[in-house]
Amino acid sequence: MAYASSFDLVKLYAPSRLNYRKQIKQRKQRFVVFSSQNGAVPTAVKKLKVAYQGVPGAYSEFAAKTACPDCTPLPCRAFLDAITAVEEGKADLAVLPVESTMEGTALRNYDLLLRHDLPIVQEVSMYVHYCLLAMPGVQKGELKKVISHPLALAHCGRALAQLGVDHEAVEDTAGAVELLLSNRMLDTAAIASSQAALLYGLDVLAQDVQDESWNVTRFLILSKDKSIPKKNKFGSKTSLVVAHHTGTLTVLLKLLSAFSARNINLTKLEVNPSRTDGPVLVLDPKEGGPLKEFPCVLYVDFEGSMDDQKIKDALAEISEFPVFIRTLGSYSCDPHIYGLQ
């Protein structure tokens, strides 16, 4: 049994199924299960399950719904649980936040990308605007504590200082809202989204409490499907890592030279040097999945697909050095930044 891509329009070729095709369009479903007996003939329609870390109302859930509006979100306790859900077939896709304008790559999920074989199939960038939420009727002057995800608390440092109250870190923003409700905390507020306030029936005491108005988080959508998506109106972007045991500067210069000579536009280049907590572990899918240790890894994003000949030539040139190259995915290069609807 084969599956259609979840991010491309489904093309149905069987003339006898024209009515069925109309029904699919009307329902706006994007995932079709095909019958192996009759070729590309749809036999059933299935909603995508998208795993994310957190509870309903979390920003990762909004990213999942932005990427796949008709999906069924699957909340998970941890980011690793979301990845495992896809690996075990309990979900079709997983959502991972990987970097933000305020914290850089401090969202720390690149290690999960390197240790698991789930290619990136889409990216979603979203504005993150934090609100101060409280139980109905609670006023600012009654607050003694604010709870939220550690990064949300860090992003709202000035607002917390002005409030002059204690703050406590919990697993995620929407989880803070749940905790607020389940314990009927009348002296505590949560930092979360305005949508979480609507979902859980809380009062918004203040909007846009983050320190910087420009606060964007990049989310990656992961899948077990290893086929390279077709180019779309946005073009393609590719993410890969170059791991090595040699001099970082030499490898970096070689990489820049190979891409520059072919006019390949880099959108991200970050060096992860040796760390005090040990080497970087990278899964090698081609050799059955062993984790290899490297003292240094270069993270590279660039415009284009692995199908492009000039990119193949660039990687072939880089491979002349003793390096390990692993493609993390080629996917839609969507330039839009989405907000909560």
JSON list of N, CA, C and O in Angstrom, two decimals, residues 222-264:
[
{"chain": "A", "resi": 222, "resn": "LEU", "atom": "N", "xyz": [8.01, 16.56, 10.14]},
{"chain": "A", "resi": 222, "resn": "LEU", "atom": "CA", "xyz": [8.78, 15.35, 9.84]},
{"chain": "A", "resi": 222, "resn": "LEU", "atom": "C", "xyz": [7.87, 14.21, 9.44]},
{"chain": "A", "resi": 222, "resn": "LEU", "atom": "O", "xyz": [6.74, 14.09, 9.92]},
{"chain": "A", "resi": 223, "resn": "SER", "atom": "N", "xyz": [8.39, 13.33, 8.56]},
{"chain": "A", "resi": 223, "resn": "SER", "atom": "CA", "xyz": [7.62, 12.19, 8.08]},
{"chain": "A", "resi": 223, "resn": "SER", "atom": "C", "xyz": [8.54, 11.02, 7.83]},
{"chain": "A", "resi": 223, "resn": "SER", "atom": "O", "xyz": [9.76, 11.18, 7.66]},
{"chain": "A", "resi": 224, "resn": "LYS", "atom": "N", "xyz": [7.98, 9.81, 7.76]},
{"chain": "A", "resi": 224, "resn": "LYS", "atom": "CA", "xyz": [8.77, 8.62, 7.40]},
{"chain": "A", "resi": 224, "resn": "LYS", "atom": "C", "xyz": [8.97, 8.53, 5.89]},
{"chain": "A", "resi": 224, "resn": "LYS", "atom": "O", "xyz": [9.79, 7.76, 5.42]},
{"chain": "A", "resi": 225, "resn": "ASP", "atom": "N", "xyz": [8.21, 9.31, 5.14]},
{"chain": "A", "resi": 225, "resn": "ASP", "atom": "CA", "xyz": [8.29, 9.29, 3.68]},
{"chain": "A", "resi": 225, "resn": "ASP", "atom": "C", "xyz": [9.62, 9.90, 3.24]},
{"chain": "A", "resi": 225, "resn": "ASP", "atom": "O", "xyz": [9.87, 11.09, 3.46]},
{"chain": "A", "resi": 226, "resn": "LYS", "atom": "N", "xyz": [10.46, 9.12, 2.59]},
{"chain": "A", "resi": 226, "resn": "LYS", "atom": "CA", "xyz": [11.78, 9.58, 2.21]},
{"chain": "A", "resi": 226, "resn": "LYS", "atom": "C", "xyz": [11.84, 10.11, 0.79]},
{"chain": "A", "resi": 226, "resn": "LYS", "atom": "O", "xyz": [12.91, 10.50, 0.32]},
{"chain": "A", "resi": 227, "resn": "SER", "atom": "N", "xyz": [10.71, 10.13, 0.08]},
{"chain": "A", "resi": 227, "resn": "SER", "atom": "CA", "xyz": [10.72, 10.66, -1.27]},
{"chain": "A", "resi": 227, "resn": "SER", "atom": "C", "xyz": [10.85, 12.17, -1.23]},
{"chain": "A", "resi": 227, "resn": "SER", "atom": "O", "xyz": [10.30, 12.83, -0.36]},
{"chain": "A", "resi": 228, "resn": "ILE", "atom": "N", "xyz": [11.59, 12.73, -2.17]},
{"chain": "A", "resi": 228, "resn": "ILE", "atom": "CA", "xyz": [11.80, 14.18, -2.23]},
{"chain": "A", "resi": 228, "resn": "ILE", "atom": "C", "xyz": [10.56, 14.83, -2.81]},
{"chain": "A", "resi": 228, "resn": "ILE", "atom": "O", "xyz": [10.14, 14.50, -3.92]},
{"chain": "A", "resi": 229, "resn": "PRO", "atom": "N", "xyz": [9.92, 15.77, -2.10]},
{"chain": "A", "resi": 229, "resn": "PRO", "atom": "CA", "xyz": [8.71, 16.41, -2.61]},
{"chain": "A", "resi": 229, "resn": "PRO", "atom": "C", "xyz": [8.98, 17.17, -3.91]},
{"chain": "A", "resi": 229, "resn": "PRO", "atom": "O", "xyz": [10.08, 17.65, -4.14]},
{"chain": "A", "resi": 230, "resn": "LYS", "atom": "N", "xyz": [7.95, 17.29, -4.75]},
{"chain": "A", "resi": 230, "resn": "LYS", "atom": "CA", "xyz": [8.07, 18.05, -5.98]},
{"chain": "A", "resi": 230, "resn": "LYS", "atom": "C", "xyz": [8.15, 19.54, -5.66]},
{"chain": "A", "resi": 230, "resn": "LYS", "atom": "O", "xyz": [7.65, 20.01, -4.67]},
{"chain": "A", "resi": 231, "resn": "LYS", "atom": "N", "xyz": [8.79, 20.28, -6.58]},
{"chain": "A", "resi": 231, "resn": "LYS", "atom": "CA", "xyz": [8.87, 21.72, -6.40]},
{"chain": "A", "resi": 231, "resn": "LYS", "atom": "C", "xyz": [7.47, 22.33, -6.49]},
{"chain": "A", "resi": 231, "resn": "LYS", "atom": "O", "xyz": [6.61, 21.84, -7.20]},
{"chain": "A", "resi": 232, "resn": "ASN", "atom": "N", "xyz": [7.26, 23.40, -5.77]},
{"chain": "A", "resi": 232, "resn": "ASN", "atom": "CA", "xyz": [5.99, 24.09, -5.81]},
{"chain": "A", "resi": 232, "resn": "ASN", "atom": "C", "xyz": [6.23, 25.56, -6.13]},
{"chain": "A", "resi": 232, "resn": "ASN", "atom": "O", "xyz": [7.34, 25.94, -6.51]},
{"chain": "A", "resi": 233, "resn": "LYS", "atom": "N", "xyz": [5.22, 26.38, -5.96]},
{"chain": "A", "resi": 233, "resn": "LYS", "atom": "CA", "xyz": [5.35, 27.78, -6.32]},
{"chain": "A", "resi": 233, "resn": "LYS", "atom": "C", "xyz": [6.37, 28.52, -5.47]},
{"chain": "A", "resi": 233, "resn": "LYS", "atom": "O", "xyz": [6.86, 29.59, -5.84]},
{"chain": "A", "resi": 234, "resn": "PHE", "atom": "N", "xyz": [6.71, 27.97, -4.29]},
{"chain": "A", "resi": 234, "resn": "PHE", "atom": "CA", "xyz": [7.70, 28.61, -3.44]},
{"chain": "A", "resi": 234, "resn": "PHE", "atom": "C", "xyz": [9.12, 28.15, -3.76]},
{"chain": "A", "resi": 234, "resn": "PHE", "atom": "O", "xyz": [10.08, 28.73, -3.28]},
{"chain": "A", "resi": 235, "resn": "GLY", "atom": "N", "xyz": [9.27, 27.07, -4.53]},
{"chain": "A", "resi": 235, "resn": "GLY", "atom": "CA", "xyz": [10.58, 26.49, -4.72]},
{"chain": "A", "resi": 235, "resn": "GLY", "atom": "C", "xyz": [10.91, 25.54, -3.59]},
{"chain": "A", "resi": 235, "resn": "GLY", "atom": "O", "xyz": [10.09, 25.27, -2.72]},
{"chain": "A", "resi": 236, "resn": "SER", "atom": "N", "xyz": [12.13, 25.03, -3.58]},
{"chain": "A", "resi": 236, "resn": "SER", "atom": "CA", "xyz": [12.53, 24.03, -2.59]},
{"chain": "A", "resi": 236, "resn": "SER", "atom": "C", "xyz": [13.69, 24.52, -1.75]},
{"chain": "A", "resi": 236, "resn": "SER", "atom": "O", "xyz": [14.49, 25.35, -2.16]},
{"chain": "A", "resi": 237, "resn": "LYS", "atom": "N", "xyz": [13.74, 24.00, -0.54]},
{"chain": "A", "resi": 237, "resn": "LYS", "atom": "CA", "xyz": [14.86, 24.21, 0.37]},
{"chain": "A", "resi": 237, "resn": "LYS", "atom": "C", "xyz": [15.36, 22.85, 0.82]},
{"chain": "A", "resi": 237, "resn": "LYS", "atom": "O", "xyz": [14.57, 21.91, 0.97]},
{"chain": "A", "resi": 238, "resn": "THR", "atom": "N", "xyz": [16.66, 22.73, 1.06]},
{"chain": "A", "resi": 238, "resn": "THR", "atom": "CA", "xyz": [17.24, 21.49, 1.54]},
{"chain": "A", "resi": 238, "resn": "THR", "atom": "C", "xyz": [18.03, 21.75, 2.82]},
{"chain": "A", "resi": 238, "resn": "THR", "atom": "O", "xyz": [18.72, 22.77, 2.93]},
{"chain": "A", "resi": 239, "resn": "SER", "atom": "N", "xyz": [17.90, 20.84, 3.78]},
{"chain": "A", "resi": 239, "resn": "SER", "atom": "CA", "xyz": [18.67, 20.90, 5.01]},
{"chain": "A", "resi": 239, "resn": "SER", "atom": "C", "xyz": [19.58, 19.68, 5.07]},
{"chain": "A", "resi": 239, "resn": "SER", "atom": "O", "xyz": [19.15, 18.56, 4.77]},
{"chain": "A", "resi": 240, "resn": "LEU", "atom": "N", "xyz": [20.82, 19.90, 5.45]},
{"chain": "A", "resi": 240, "resn": "LEU", "atom": "CA", "xyz": [21.74, 18.77, 5.61]},
{"chain": "A", "resi": 240, "resn": "LEU", "atom": "C", "xyz": [22.76, 19.10, 6.69]},
{"chain": "A", "resi": 240, "resn": "LEU", "atom": "O", "xyz": [22.87, 20.24, 7.15]},
{"chain": "A", "resi": 241, "resn": "VAL", "atom": "N", "xyz": [23.49, 18.08, 7.10]},
{"chain": "A", "resi": 241, "resn": "VAL", "atom": "CA", "xyz": [24.59, 18.25, 8.04]},
{"chain": "A", "resi": 241, "resn": "VAL", "atom": "C", "xyz": [25.86, 17.70, 7.42]},
{"chain": "A", "resi": 241, "resn": "VAL", "atom": "O", "xyz": [25.83, 16.72, 6.68]},
{"chain": "A", "resi": 242, "resn": "VAL", "atom": "N", "xyz": [26.96, 18.36, 7.72]},
{"chain": "A", "resi": 242, "resn": "VAL", "atom": "CA", "xyz": [28.28, 17.90, 7.30]},
{"chain": "A", "resi": 242, "resn": "VAL", "atom": "C", "xyz": [29.08, 17.68, 8.58]},
{"chain": "A", "resi": 242, "resn": "VAL", "atom": "O", "xyz": [29.43, 18.64, 9.29]},
{"chain": "A", "resi": 243, "resn": "ALA", "atom": "N", "xyz": [29.33, 16.42, 8.90]},
{"chain": "A", "resi": 243, "resn": "ALA", "atom": "CA", "xyz": [30.04, 16.07, 10.12]},
{"chain": "A", "resi": 243, "resn": "ALA", "atom": "C", "xyz": [31.46, 15.61, 9.78]},
{"chain": "A", "resi": 243, "resn": "ALA", "atom": "O", "xyz": [31.68, 15.00, 8.72]},
{"chain": "A", "resi": 244, "resn": "HIS", "atom": "N", "xyz": [32.40, 15.88, 10.68]},
{"chain": "A", "resi": 244, "resn": "HIS", "atom": "CA", "xyz": [33.80, 15.56, 10.34]},
{"chain": "A", "resi": 244, "resn": "HIS", "atom": "C", "xyz": [34.66, 15.48, 11.59]},
{"chain": "A", "resi": 244, "resn": "HIS", "atom": "O", "xyz": [34.25, 15.88, 12.69]},
{"chain": "A", "resi": 245, "resn": "HIS", "atom": "N", "xyz": [35.86, 14.96, 11.38]},
{"chain": "A", "resi": 245, "resn": "HIS", "atom": "CA", "xyz": [36.85, 14.86, 12.46]},
{"chain": "A", "resi": 245, "resn": "HIS", "atom": "C", "xyz": [38.06, 15.74, 12.17]},
{"chain": "A", "resi": 245, "resn": "HIS", "atom": "O", "xyz": [39.04, 15.71, 12.93]},
{"chain": "A", "resi": 246, "resn": "THR", "atom": "N", "xyz": [38.03, 16.49, 11.08]},
{"chain": "A", "resi": 246, "resn": "THR", "atom": "CA", "xyz": [39.18, 17.29, 10.67]},
{"chain": "A", "resi": 246, "resn": "THR", "atom": "C", "xyz": [39.00, 18.74, 11.11]},
{"chain": "A", "resi": 246, "resn": "THR", "atom": "O", "xyz": [38.09, 19.07, 11.86]},
{"chain": "A", "resi": 247, "resn": "GLY", "atom": "N", "xyz": [39.85, 19.62, 10.60]},
{"chain": "A", "resi": 247, "resn": "GLY", "atom": "CA", "xyz": [39.79, 21.02, 10.97]},
{"chain": "A", "resi": 247, "resn": "GLY", "atom": "C", "xyz": [38.52, 21.68, 10.47]},
{"chain": "A", "resi": 247, "resn": "GLY", "atom": "O", "xyz": [38.18, 21.62, 9.29]},
{"chain": "A", "resi": 248, "resn": "THR", "atom": "N", "xyz": [37.80, 22.34, 11.39]},
{"chain": "A", "resi": 248, "resn": "THR", "atom": "CA", "xyz": [36.52, 22.94, 11.03]},
{"chain": "A", "resi": 248, "resn": "THR", "atom": "C", "xyz": [36.67, 24.02, 9.97]},
{"chain": "A", "resi": 248, "resn": "THR", "atom": "O", "xyz": [35.86, 24.10, 9.03]},
{"chain": "A", "resi": 249, "resn": "LEU", "atom": "N", "xyz": [37.68, 24.86, 10.09]},
{"chain": "A", "resi": 249, "resn": "LEU", "atom": "CA", "xyz": [37.84, 25.95, 9.15]},
{"chain": "A", "resi": 249, "resn": "LEU", "atom": "C", "xyz": [38.07, 25.44, 7.73]},
{"chain": "A", "resi": 249, "resn": "LEU", "atom": "O", "xyz": [37.52, 25.98, 6.77]},
{"chain": "A", "resi": 250, "resn": "THR", "atom": "N", "xyz": [38.84, 24.38, 7.60]},
{"chain": "A", "resi": 250, "resn": "THR", "atom": "CA", "xyz": [39.11, 23.82, 6.27]},
{"chain": "A", "resi": 250, "resn": "THR", "atom": "C", "xyz": [37.83, 23.31, 5.62]},
{"chain": "A", "resi": 250, "resn": "THR", "atom": "O", "xyz": [37.56, 23.58, 4.45]},
{"chain": "A", "resi": 251, "resn": "VAL", "atom": "N", "xyz": [37.04, 22.58, 6.37]},
{"chain": "A", "resi": 251, "resn": "VAL", "atom": "CA", "xyz": [35.79, 22.04, 5.85]},
{"chain": "A", "resi": 251, "resn": "VAL", "atom": "C", "xyz": [34.82, 23.18, 5.53]},
{"chain": "A", "resi": 251, "resn": "VAL", "atom": "O", "xyz": [34.13, 23.16, 4.50]},
{"chain": "A", "resi": 252, "resn": "LEU", "atom": "N", "xyz": [34.77, 24.17, 6.40]},
{"chain": "A", "resi": 252, "resn": "LEU", "atom": "CA", "xyz": [33.87, 25.30, 6.19]},
{"chain": "A", "resi": 252, "resn": "LEU", "atom": "C", "xyz": [34.21, 26.05, 4.90]},
{"chain": "A", "resi": 252, "resn": "LEU", "atom": "O", "xyz": [33.33, 26.39, 4.11]},
{"chain": "A", "resi": 253, "resn": "LEU", "atom": "N", "xyz": [35.49, 26.30, 4.68]},
{"chain": "A", "resi": 253, "resn": "LEU", "atom": "CA", "xyz": [35.91, 27.00, 3.47]},
{"chain": "A", "resi": 253, "resn": "LEU", "atom": "C", "xyz": [35.61, 26.17, 2.22]},
{"chain": "A", "resi": 253, "resn": "LEU", "atom": "O", "xyz": [35.22, 26.72, 1.19]},
{"chain": "A", "resi": 254, "resn": "LYS", "atom": "N", "xyz": [35.81, 24.88, 2.32]},
{"chain": "A", "resi": 254, "resn": "LYS", "atom": "CA", "xyz": [35.51, 24.01, 1.18]},
{"chain": "A", "resi": 254, "resn": "LYS", "atom": "C", "xyz": [34.02, 24.05, 0.86]},
{"chain": "A", "resi": 254, "resn": "LYS", "atom": "O", "xyz": [33.62, 24.12, -0.32]},
{"chain": "A", "resi": 255, "resn": "LEU", "atom": "N", "xyz": [33.20, 24.02, 1.88]},
{"chain": "A", "resi": 255, "resn": "LEU", "atom": "CA", "xyz": [31.75, 24.06, 1.67]},
{"chain": "A", "resi": 255, "resn": "LEU", "atom": "C", "xyz": [31.33, 25.38, 1.03]},
{"chain": "A", "resi": 255, "resn": "LEU", "atom": "O", "xyz": [30.56, 25.40, 0.06]},
{"chain": "A", "resi": 256, "resn": "LEU", "atom": "N", "xyz": [31.82, 26.48, 1.56]},
{"chain": "A", "resi": 256, "resn": "LEU", "atom": "CA", "xyz": [31.47, 27.80, 1.02]},
{"chain": "A", "resi": 256, "resn": "LEU", "atom": "C", "xyz": [31.92, 27.93, -0.43]},
{"chain": "A", "resi": 256, "resn": "LEU", "atom": "O", "xyz": [31.19, 28.48, -1.26]},
{"chain": "A", "resi": 257, "resn": "SER", "atom": "N", "xyz": [33.09, 27.41, -0.73]},
{"chain": "A", "resi": 257, "resn": "SER", "atom": "CA", "xyz": [33.60, 27.49, -2.09]},
{"chain": "A", "resi": 257, "resn": "SER", "atom": "C", "xyz": [32.74, 26.68, -3.06]},
{"chain": "A", "resi": 257, "resn": "SER", "atom": "O", "xyz": [32.41, 27.15, -4.15]},
{"chain": "A", "resi": 258, "resn": "ALA", "atom": "N", "xyz": [32.35, 25.48, -2.64]},
{"chain": "A", "resi": 258, "resn": "ALA", "atom": "CA", "xyz": [31.55, 24.60, -3.51]},
{"chain": "A", "resi": 258, "resn": "ALA", "atom": "C", "xyz": [30.18, 25.20, -3.82]},
{"chain": "A", "resi": 258, "resn": "ALA", "atom": "O", "xyz": [29.70, 25.13, -4.95]},
{"chain": "A", "resi": 259, "resn": "PHE", "atom": "N", "xyz": [29.57, 25.82, -2.82]},
{"chain": "A", "resi": 259, "resn": "PHE", "atom": "CA", "xyz": [28.25, 26.42, -3.03]},
{"chain": "A", "resi": 259, "resn": "PHE", "atom": "C", "xyz": [28.35, 27.75, -3.77]},
{"chain": "A", "resi": 259, "resn": "PHE", "atom": "O", "xyz": [27.53, 28.05, -4.63]},
{"chain": "A", "resi": 260, "resn": "SER", "atom": "N", "xyz": [29.33, 28.55, -3.43]},
{"chain": "A", "resi": 260, "resn": "SER", "atom": "CA", "xyz": [29.49, 29.85, -4.07]},
{"chain": "A", "resi": 260, "resn": "SER", "atom": "C", "xyz": [29.79, 29.71, -5.56]},
{"chain": "A", "resi": 260, "resn": "SER", "atom": "O", "xyz": [29.26, 30.48, -6.38]},
{"chain": "A", "resi": 261, "resn": "ALA", "atom": "N", "xyz": [30.61, 28.76, -5.93]},
{"chain": "A", "resi": 261, "resn": "ALA", "atom": "CA", "xyz": [30.98, 28.58, -7.33]},
{"chain": "A", "resi": 261, "resn": "ALA", "atom": "C", "xyz": [29.78, 28.22, -8.20]},
{"chain": "A", "resi": 261, "resn": "ALA", "atom": "O", "xyz": [29.82, 28.43, -9.41]},
{"chain": "A", "resi": 262, "resn": "ARG", "atom": "N", "xyz": [28.74, 27.70, -7.59]},
{"chain": "A", "resi": 262, "resn": "ARG", "atom": "CA", "xyz": [27.56, 27.28, -8.35]},
{"chain": "A", "resi": 262, "resn": "ARG", "atom": "C", "xyz": [26.34, 28.17, -8.08]},
{"chain": "A", "resi": 262, "resn": "ARG", "atom": "O", "xyz": [25.22, 27.82, -8.41]},
{"chain": "A", "resi": 263, "resn": "ASN", "atom": "N", "xyz": [26.59, 29.31, -7.42]},
{"chain": "A", "resi": 263, "resn": "ASN", "atom": "CA", "xyz": [25.53, 30.28, -7.13]},
{"chain": "A", "resi": 263, "resn": "ASN", "atom": "C", "xyz": [24.37, 29.65, -6.37]},
{"chain": "A", "resi": 263, "resn": "ASN", "atom": "O", "xyz": [23.19, 29.92, -6.63]},
{"chain": "A", "resi": 264, "resn": "ILE", "atom": "N", "xyz": [24.69, 28.79, -5.41]},
{"chain": "A", "resi": 264, "resn": "ILE", "atom": "CA", "xyz": [23.67, 28.18, -4.54]},
{"chain": "A", "resi": 264, "resn": "ILE", "atom": "C", "xyz": [23.53, 29.06, -3.31]},
{"chain": "A", "resi": 264, "resn": "ILE", "atom": "O", "xyz": [24.51, 29.31, -2.59]}
]
